[in-house]
XYZ file of C-alpha atoms in Angstrom:
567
model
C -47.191 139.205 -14.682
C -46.139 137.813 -18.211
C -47.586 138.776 -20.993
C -48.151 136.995 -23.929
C -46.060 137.464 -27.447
C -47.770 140.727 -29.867
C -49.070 138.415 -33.054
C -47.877 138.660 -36.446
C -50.731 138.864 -38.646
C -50.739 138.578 -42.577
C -53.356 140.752 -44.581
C -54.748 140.148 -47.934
C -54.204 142.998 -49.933
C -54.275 144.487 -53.703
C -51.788 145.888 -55.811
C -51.563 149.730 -56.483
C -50.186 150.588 -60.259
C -48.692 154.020 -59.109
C -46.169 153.131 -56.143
C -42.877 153.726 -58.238
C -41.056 156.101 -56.287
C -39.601 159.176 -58.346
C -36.496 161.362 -57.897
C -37.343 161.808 -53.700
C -39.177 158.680 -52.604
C -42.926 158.410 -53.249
C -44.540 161.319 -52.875
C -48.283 161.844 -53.144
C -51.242 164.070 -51.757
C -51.862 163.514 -48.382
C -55.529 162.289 -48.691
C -53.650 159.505 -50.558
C -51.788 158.004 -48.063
C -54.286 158.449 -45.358
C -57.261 158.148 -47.014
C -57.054 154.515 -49.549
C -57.164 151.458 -47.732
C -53.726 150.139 -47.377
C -52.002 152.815 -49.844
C -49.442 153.373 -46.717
C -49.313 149.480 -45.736
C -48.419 148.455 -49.552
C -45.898 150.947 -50.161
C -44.028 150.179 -46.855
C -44.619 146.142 -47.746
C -42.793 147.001 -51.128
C -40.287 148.717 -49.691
C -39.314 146.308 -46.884
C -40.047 143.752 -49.540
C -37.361 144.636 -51.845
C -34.465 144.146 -49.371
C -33.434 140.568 -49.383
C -34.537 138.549 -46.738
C -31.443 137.154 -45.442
C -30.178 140.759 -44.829
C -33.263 142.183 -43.649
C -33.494 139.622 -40.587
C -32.643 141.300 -37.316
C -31.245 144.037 -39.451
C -31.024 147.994 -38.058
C -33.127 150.172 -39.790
C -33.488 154.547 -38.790
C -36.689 156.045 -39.115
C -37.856 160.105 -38.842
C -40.039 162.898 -40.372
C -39.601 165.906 -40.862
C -42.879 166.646 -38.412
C -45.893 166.938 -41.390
C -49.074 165.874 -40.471
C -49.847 162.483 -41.142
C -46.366 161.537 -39.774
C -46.992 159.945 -36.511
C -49.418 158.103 -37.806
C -47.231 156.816 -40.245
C -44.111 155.761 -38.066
C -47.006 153.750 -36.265
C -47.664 151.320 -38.738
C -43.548 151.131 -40.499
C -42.855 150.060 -36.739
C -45.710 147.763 -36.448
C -44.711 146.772 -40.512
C -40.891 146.613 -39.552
C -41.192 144.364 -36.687
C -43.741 141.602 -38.377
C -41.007 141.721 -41.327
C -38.164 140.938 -39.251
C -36.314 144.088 -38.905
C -34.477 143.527 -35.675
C -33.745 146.999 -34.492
C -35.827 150.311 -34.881
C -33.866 153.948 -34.203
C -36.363 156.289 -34.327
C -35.372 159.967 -33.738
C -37.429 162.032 -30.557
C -40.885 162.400 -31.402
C -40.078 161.370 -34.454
C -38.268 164.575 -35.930
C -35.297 163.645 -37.608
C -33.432 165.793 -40.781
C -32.449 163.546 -43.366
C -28.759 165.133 -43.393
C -29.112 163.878 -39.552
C -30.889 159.975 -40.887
C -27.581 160.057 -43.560
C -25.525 160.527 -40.710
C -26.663 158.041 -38.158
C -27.166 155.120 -41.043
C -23.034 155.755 -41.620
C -22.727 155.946 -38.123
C -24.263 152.721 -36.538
C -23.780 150.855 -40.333
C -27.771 150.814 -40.557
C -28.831 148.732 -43.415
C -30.880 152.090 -44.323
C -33.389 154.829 -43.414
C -36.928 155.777 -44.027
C -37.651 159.299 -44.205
C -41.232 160.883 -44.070
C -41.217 164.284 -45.879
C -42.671 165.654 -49.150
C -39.120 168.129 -48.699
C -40.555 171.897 -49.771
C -44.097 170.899 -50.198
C -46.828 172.154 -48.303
C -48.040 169.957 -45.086
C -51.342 169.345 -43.391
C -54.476 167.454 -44.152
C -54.721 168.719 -47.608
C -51.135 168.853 -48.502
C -48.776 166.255 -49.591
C -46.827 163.569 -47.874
C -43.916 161.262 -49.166
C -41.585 158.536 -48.150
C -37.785 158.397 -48.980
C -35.595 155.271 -48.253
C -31.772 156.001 -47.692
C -29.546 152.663 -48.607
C -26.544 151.468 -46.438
C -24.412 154.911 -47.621
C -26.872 156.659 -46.176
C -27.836 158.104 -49.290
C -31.483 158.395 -51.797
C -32.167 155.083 -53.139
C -30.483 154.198 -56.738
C -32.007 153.138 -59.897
C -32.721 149.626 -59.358
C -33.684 149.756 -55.669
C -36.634 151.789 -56.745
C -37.449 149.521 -59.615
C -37.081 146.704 -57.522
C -39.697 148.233 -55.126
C -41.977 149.291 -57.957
C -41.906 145.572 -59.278
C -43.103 144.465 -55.542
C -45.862 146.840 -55.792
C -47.173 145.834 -58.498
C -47.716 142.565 -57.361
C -48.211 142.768 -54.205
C -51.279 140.374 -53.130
C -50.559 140.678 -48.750
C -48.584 142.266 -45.697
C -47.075 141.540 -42.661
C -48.305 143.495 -39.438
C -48.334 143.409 -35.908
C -51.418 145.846 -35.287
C -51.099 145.717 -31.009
C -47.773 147.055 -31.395
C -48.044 150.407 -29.422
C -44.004 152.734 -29.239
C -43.910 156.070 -27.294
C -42.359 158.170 -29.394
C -41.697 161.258 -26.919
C -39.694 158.583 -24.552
C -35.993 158.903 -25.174
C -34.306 155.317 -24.764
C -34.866 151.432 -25.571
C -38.070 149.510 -25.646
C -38.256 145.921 -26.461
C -41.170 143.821 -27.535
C -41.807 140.217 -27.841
C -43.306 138.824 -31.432
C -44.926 135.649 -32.036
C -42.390 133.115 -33.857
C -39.585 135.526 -33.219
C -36.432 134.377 -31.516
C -35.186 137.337 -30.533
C -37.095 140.286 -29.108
C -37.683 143.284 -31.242
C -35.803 146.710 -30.760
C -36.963 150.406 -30.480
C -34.194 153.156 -29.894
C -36.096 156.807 -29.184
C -33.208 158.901 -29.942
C -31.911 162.768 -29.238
C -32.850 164.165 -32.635
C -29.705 166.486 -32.367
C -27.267 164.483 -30.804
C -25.324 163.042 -33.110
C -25.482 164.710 -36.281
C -23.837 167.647 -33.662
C -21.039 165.549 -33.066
C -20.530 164.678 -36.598
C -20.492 168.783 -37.353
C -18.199 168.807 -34.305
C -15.265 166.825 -35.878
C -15.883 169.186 -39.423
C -15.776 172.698 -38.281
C -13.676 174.808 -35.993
C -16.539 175.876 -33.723
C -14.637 178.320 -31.791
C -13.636 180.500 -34.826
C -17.448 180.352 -35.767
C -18.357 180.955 -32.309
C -16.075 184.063 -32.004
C -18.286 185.554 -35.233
C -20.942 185.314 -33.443
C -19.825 186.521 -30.242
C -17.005 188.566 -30.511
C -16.752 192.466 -30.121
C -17.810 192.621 -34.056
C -20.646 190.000 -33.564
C -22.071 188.802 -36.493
C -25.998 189.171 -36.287
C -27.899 186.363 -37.610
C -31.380 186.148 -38.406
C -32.076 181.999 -39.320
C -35.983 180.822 -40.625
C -36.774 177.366 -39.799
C -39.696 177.546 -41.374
C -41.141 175.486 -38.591
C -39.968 172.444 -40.399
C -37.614 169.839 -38.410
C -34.755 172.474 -37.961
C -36.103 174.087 -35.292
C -34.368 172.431 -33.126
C -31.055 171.797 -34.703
C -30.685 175.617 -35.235
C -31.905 176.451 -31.563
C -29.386 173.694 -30.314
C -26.725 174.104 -32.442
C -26.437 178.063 -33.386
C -27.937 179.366 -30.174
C -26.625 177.020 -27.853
C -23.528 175.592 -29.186
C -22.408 178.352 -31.001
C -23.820 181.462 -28.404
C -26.360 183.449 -31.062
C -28.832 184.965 -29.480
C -32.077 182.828 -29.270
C -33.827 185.807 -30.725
C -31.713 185.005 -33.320
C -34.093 181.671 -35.110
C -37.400 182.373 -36.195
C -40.270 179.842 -36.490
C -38.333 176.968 -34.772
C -41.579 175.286 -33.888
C -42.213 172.089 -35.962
C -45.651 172.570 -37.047
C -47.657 169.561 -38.957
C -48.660 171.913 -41.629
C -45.409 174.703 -41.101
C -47.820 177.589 -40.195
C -49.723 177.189 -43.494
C -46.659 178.276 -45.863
C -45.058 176.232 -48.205
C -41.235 175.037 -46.190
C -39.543 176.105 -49.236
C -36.407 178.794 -49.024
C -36.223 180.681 -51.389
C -37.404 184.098 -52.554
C -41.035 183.762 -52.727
C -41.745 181.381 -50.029
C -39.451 182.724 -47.141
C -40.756 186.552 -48.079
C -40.597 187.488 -43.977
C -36.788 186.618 -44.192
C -36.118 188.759 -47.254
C -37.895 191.388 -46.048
C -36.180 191.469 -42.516
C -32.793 191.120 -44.199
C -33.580 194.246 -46.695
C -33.835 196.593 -42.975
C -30.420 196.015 -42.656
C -30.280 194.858 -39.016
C -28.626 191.194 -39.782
C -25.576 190.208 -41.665
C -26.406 187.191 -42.358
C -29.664 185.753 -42.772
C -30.711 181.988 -43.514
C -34.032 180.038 -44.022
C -34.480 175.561 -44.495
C -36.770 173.632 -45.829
C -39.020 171.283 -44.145
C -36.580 168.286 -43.515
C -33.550 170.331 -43.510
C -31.593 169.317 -46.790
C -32.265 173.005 -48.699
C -31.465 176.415 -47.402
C -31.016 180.022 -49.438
C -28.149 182.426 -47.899
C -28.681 185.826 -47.881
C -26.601 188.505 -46.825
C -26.936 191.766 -45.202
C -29.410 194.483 -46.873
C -30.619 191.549 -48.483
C -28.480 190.523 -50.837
C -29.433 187.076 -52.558
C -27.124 184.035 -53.328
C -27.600 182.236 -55.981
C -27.276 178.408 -54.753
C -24.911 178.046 -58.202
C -22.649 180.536 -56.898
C -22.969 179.394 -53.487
C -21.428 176.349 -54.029
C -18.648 177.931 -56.274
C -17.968 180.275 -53.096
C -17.397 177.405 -51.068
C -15.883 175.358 -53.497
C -13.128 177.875 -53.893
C -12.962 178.235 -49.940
C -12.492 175.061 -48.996
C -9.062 175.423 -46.972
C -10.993 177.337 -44.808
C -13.002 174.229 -43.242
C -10.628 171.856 -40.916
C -11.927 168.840 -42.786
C -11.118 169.909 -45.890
C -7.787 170.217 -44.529
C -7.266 167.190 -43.360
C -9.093 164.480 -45.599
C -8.389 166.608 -48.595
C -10.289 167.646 -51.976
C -11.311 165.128 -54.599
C -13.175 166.722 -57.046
C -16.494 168.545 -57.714
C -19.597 167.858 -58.961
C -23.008 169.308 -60.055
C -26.602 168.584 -61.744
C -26.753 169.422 -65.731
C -28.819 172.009 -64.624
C -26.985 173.774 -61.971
C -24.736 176.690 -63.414
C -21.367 176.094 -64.426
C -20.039 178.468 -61.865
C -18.687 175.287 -60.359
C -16.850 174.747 -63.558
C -14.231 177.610 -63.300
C -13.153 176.887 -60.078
C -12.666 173.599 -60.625
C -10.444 173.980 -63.441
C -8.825 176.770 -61.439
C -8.137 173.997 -58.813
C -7.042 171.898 -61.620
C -10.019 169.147 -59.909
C -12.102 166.615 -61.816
C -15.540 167.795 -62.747
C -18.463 165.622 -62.756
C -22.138 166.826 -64.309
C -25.057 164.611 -63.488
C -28.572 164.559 -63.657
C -30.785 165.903 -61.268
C -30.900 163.936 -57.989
C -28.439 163.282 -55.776
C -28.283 159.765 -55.634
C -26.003 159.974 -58.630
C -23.691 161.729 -56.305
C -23.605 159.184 -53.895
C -21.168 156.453 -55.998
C -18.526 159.171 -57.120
C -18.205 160.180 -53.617
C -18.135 156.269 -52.557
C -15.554 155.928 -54.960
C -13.576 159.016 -53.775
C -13.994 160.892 -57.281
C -15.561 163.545 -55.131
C -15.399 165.796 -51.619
C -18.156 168.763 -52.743
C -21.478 168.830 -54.783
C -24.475 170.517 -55.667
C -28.053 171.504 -57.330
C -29.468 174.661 -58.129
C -32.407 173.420 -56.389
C -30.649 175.193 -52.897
C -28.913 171.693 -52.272
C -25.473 170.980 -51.210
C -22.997 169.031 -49.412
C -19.984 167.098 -49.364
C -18.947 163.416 -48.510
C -19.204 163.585 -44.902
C -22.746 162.150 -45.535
C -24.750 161.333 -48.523
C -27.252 163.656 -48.603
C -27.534 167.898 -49.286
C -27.258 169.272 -46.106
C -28.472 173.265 -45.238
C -27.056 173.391 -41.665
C -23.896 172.140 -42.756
C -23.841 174.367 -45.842
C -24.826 177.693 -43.229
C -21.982 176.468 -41.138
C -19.649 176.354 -44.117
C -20.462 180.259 -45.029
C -19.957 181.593 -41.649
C -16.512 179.601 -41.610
C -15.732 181.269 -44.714
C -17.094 184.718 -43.132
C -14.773 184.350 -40.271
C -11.651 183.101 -41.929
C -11.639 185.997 -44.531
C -13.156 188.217 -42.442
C -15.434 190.053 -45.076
C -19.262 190.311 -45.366
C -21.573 187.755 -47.583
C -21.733 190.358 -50.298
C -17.766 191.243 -50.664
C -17.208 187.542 -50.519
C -19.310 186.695 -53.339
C -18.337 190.271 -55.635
C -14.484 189.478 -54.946
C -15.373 185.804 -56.157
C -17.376 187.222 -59.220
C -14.075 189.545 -60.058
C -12.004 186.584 -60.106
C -13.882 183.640 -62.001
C -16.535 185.767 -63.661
C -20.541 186.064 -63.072
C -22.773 182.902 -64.103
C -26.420 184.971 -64.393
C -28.947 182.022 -63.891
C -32.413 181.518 -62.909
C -35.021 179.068 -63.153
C -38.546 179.464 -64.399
C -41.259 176.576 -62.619
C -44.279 175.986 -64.687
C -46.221 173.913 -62.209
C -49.088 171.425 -62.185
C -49.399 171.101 -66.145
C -51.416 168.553 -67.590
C -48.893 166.012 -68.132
C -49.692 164.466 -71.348
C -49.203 167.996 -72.678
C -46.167 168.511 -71.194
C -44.776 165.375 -72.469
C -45.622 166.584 -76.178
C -43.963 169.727 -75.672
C -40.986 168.191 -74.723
C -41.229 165.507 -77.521
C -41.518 168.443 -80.217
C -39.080 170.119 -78.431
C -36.439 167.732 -78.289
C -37.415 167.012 -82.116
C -36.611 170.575 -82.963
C -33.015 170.596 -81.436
C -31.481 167.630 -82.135
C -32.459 168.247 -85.500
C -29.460 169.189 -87.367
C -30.207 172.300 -89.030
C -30.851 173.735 -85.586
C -26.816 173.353 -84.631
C -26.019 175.905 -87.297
C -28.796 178.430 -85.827
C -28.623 181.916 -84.871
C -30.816 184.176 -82.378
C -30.851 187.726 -82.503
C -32.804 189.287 -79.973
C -32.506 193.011 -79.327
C -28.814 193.382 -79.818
C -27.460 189.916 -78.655
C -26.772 187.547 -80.829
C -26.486 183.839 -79.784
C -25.265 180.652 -81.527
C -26.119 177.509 -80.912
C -22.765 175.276 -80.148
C -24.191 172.224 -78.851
C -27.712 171.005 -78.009
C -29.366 167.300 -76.923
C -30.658 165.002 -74.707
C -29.006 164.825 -71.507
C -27.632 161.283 -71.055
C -25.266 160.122 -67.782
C -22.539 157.395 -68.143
C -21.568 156.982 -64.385
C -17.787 156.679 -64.296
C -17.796 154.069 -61.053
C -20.575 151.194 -62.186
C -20.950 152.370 -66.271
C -25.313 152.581 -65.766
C -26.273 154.976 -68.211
C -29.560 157.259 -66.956
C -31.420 159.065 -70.611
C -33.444 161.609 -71.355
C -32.137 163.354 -68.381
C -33.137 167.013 -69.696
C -32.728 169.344 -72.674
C -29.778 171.298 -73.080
C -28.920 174.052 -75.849
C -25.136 175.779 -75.035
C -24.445 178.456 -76.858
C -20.853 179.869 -78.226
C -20.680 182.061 -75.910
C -21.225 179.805 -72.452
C -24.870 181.200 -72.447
C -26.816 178.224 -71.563
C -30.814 176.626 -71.689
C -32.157 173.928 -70.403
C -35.572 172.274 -70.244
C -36.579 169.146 -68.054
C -40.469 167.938 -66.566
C -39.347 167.490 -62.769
C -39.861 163.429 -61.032
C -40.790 164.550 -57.578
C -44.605 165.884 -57.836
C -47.088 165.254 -55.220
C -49.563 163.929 -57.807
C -50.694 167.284 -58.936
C -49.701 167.298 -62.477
C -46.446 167.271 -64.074
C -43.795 170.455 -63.766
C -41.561 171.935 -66.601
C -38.398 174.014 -65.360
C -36.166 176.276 -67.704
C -33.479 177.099 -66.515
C -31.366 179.923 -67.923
C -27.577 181.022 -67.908
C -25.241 183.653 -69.100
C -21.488 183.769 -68.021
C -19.948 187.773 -67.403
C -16.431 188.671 -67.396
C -16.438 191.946 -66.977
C -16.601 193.098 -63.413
C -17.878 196.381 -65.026
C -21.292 194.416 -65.929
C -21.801 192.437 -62.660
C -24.301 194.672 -60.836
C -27.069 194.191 -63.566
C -30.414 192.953 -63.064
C -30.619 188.980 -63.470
C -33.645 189.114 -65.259
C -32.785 192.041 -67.920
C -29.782 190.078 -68.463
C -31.001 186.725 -69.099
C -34.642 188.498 -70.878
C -32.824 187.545 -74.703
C -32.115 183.966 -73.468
C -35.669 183.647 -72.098
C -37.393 185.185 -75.208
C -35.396 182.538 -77.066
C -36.622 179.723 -74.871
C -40.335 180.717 -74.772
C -40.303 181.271 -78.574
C -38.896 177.520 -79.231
C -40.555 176.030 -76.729
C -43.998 177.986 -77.612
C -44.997 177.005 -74.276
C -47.494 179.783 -72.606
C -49.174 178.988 -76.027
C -49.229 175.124 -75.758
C -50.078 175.193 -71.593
C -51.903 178.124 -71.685
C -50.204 180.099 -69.248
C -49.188 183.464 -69.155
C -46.373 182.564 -67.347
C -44.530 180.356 -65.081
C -45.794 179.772 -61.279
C -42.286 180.419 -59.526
C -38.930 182.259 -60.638
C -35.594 181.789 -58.632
């Protein structure tokens, strides 16, 4: 029996004046998405929209989520959207889990024009928490600059959308399904992917899995205790570690993909992944490990609990990098890191006698000096790195890294980062979140601020606090010349360096869910002395901080007592 072509409908529509995606995609509550007529349908129109046409014709697009409620739903109507708009070819990972390390990968690997990733990263999930949509480009990396304009000049225009409504995929079926579309000449294309598959085979060709599996395995068997969070690397960990690699499956935690992860907000790091920290303090595990929702973040710890800073973790594996096959082979470029990450980076790299490149926040500025080859490693101190085998952070990849390290030198977590601290000095950092503030006030405060230290008396001042005394070297405006293309990104954060390579710096964060605007500080203080590197972080950074809240007079101005999360 033949059945007759799925119709293409076109629906009238109106525009929406907030659709400009930010630093990670769009991101907005829930209720949002699912709740305003056509909020979804526009966005995805805009999106689709701003590709040109003549490449977007029987193009290959990858879609996934990182399994937060609302997602399913979602992928619905981008497949019913992507087919009406000509896309030829749909891969869509199992049930719709994919990690956008795994969407960078397969958009490099089957030259996809791009990706479309459902996740809201570290925020919370379910009905009343947020949702958000990223688009990857051809690298396979976050959208640049102009795409996102581009799609925020659709948006606000946008007067109609294409659809085919009685399009109906099954996600949980692995393998092709093809659909006939009115006025289409060829039929359209859904590929139901392994999730795993091929982001394993991509690790496969980086790492020497047998030294990594002998860790784990051997007579002195590492013991690993990994927190997915029950975000989408549940089952990357429980394929990958467990059964690639031979941990014990008793070994991953919370490898469930849940629509809201269990309640708790996917975020790794100190506060949020408590259960890990506190099983790490008994002393049990040597190495412990926890991911964000869609599997780009992660936070190292090692045994007894001991903490890495994400700074220093990407110094530690910066200066390690012969110990990773494809290092080896392709070679190392140079480094690179966000204004606001420590400068822990910086010592190796001159060490290494390697080009450094500081950025703002957001990878995508990453992406063109590694297209370009001015880079093989990079970072954030927002628990984010990677390297050019894709163009995205990537936690697996970075826990895989640190138990190659482990087994080449053959020392624990903490003796790897102390005998790294003893020979390039300690960067003290943290980071101090003041979230959901009302955002017009937070833009004035960071008006007056920036008034007050690009002012020139302020480069001749001096802070005494207690017994330290600081002078101010340098301070501004962030601003970004990239090296490859010349676009120049402002206003990228506020710095203040100090003579001594103590460090501030202030920037309002673009990837809210719509709940008010955030302000991070960010604070650093470089240690030579090995005799001095087993002090508290906080009582050694306290001057820097008084100096920061004092200038920035901002518990006064917000009204807070203080700031909503410290890492």
């Amino acid at each position: 029996m033949e059945t007759s072509p799925i119709p293409v409908l076109t629906v009238q529509t109106a525009p929406f004046d907030d659709q400009r995606p930010g630093t990670s995609g769009l991101r907005r509550k829930t209720a949002v998405f699912e709740g305003k007529k056509n909020y979804l349908q526009n966005y995805i129109q805009s999106l689709l929209s701003s590709i040109d046409l003549r490449d977007r014709q029987g193009c290959t697009m990858v879609v996934g989520s990182d399994g937060r409620y609302f997602s399913r739903a979602a992928i619905e109507v981008i497949v019913q959207m992507a087919a009406a708009n000509g896309i030829g070819r749909l891969v869509i990972g199992h049930n719709g889990l994919l990690s956008t390390p795994a969407v960078s990968c397969i958009i490099r690997k089957i030259k996809a024009i791009g990706g479309i990733i459902l996740t809201a990263s570290h925020s919370p999930g379910g009905p009343v928490g947020d949702f958000g949509i990223k688009f990857n480009v051809a690298n396979g990396g976050p959208s640049p600059d102009t795409v996102m304009e581009k799609i925020s000049q659709v948006s606000r225009t946008l007067e109609e959308y294409a659809i085919c409504p009685d399009l109906r995929i099954d996600l949980s079926r692995l393998g092709r399904q093809e659909f006939d579309l009115e006025n289409k000449f060829k039929p359209f294309r859904v590929e139901i992917i392994d999730s795993v598959e091929v982001y394993l085979q991509m690790l496969r060709n980086i790492f020497d899995f047998s030294a990594i599996k002998s860790l784990l395995t051997g007579p002195d068997q590492l013991k690993l205790h990994i927190d997915a969070m029950n975000g989408v690397m549940g089952p990357y960990v429980r394929r990958i570690l467990c059964d690639e690699l031979g941990a014990p499956a008793n070994s991953a935690v919370n490898c469930v993909p849940l629509e809201d992860f269990g309640g708790q907000p996917p975020e790794p790091n100190l506060t949020y992944a408590s259960s890990l920290v506190d099983a790490m303090k008994g002393g049990d595990f040597g190495f412990g490990a926890a991911f964000d929702a869609d599997g780009d973040r992660y936070m190292i710890l090692g045994e007894n609990g001991f903490f890495v800073n994400p700074s220093d973790s990407l110094a530690v594996m910066a200066a390690n990098l012969a110990a990773i096959p494809y290092f080896r082979q392709q070679g190392v470029k140079g480094f690179a890191r966000s204004m606001a990450t420590s400068t822990a980076l910086d010592r190796v790299a001159k060490a290494m006698k390697l080009a450094l490149y500081e950025t703002p926040a957001g990878w995508r500025y990453f992406g063109n000096l590694m297209d370009s080859g001015r880079c093989s490693l990079c970072g954030e101190e927002s628990f984010g790195t990677g390297s050019d085998h894709i163009r995205e952070k990537d936690g697996l990849w970075s826990v895989l890294m640190w138990l190659s390290i482990m087994a080449a030198r053959k020392q624990t977590v903490e003796q790897i980062v102390r005998e790294h601290w003893a020979k390039f000095g300690r960067h003290y950092f943290c980071r101090f979140d003041y979230e959901a503030l009302d955002p017009r006030v937070a833009f004035y405060l960071m008006r007056d601020l920036e008034a007050i230290i690009i002012d020139k008396a302020f480069m001749s001042q001096r802070f005494s606090v207690g017994d330290h005394v600081y002078s101010v070297e340098k301070s501004e405006n962030f601003e970004y010349v990239d090296p490859v293309d010349g676009t120049v990104a402002r206003n990228q954060g506020l710095r203040i360096i100090f003579s001594d390579a103590a460090r501030l710096v202030f920037r309002m964060s673009g990837s809210g869910g719509g709940m008010g605007t955030t302000i991070r500080i960010y604070a650093e203080s470089f240690e030579r002395d090995p005799e001095r590197h087993n002090r508290e972080t906080q009582v050694v950074l306290g001057p820097l901080i008084a100096i920061a809240l004092k200038i920035s007079n901002i518990h006064e101005r917000t009204g807070r007592r203080g700031p909503n999360i410290i890492t």
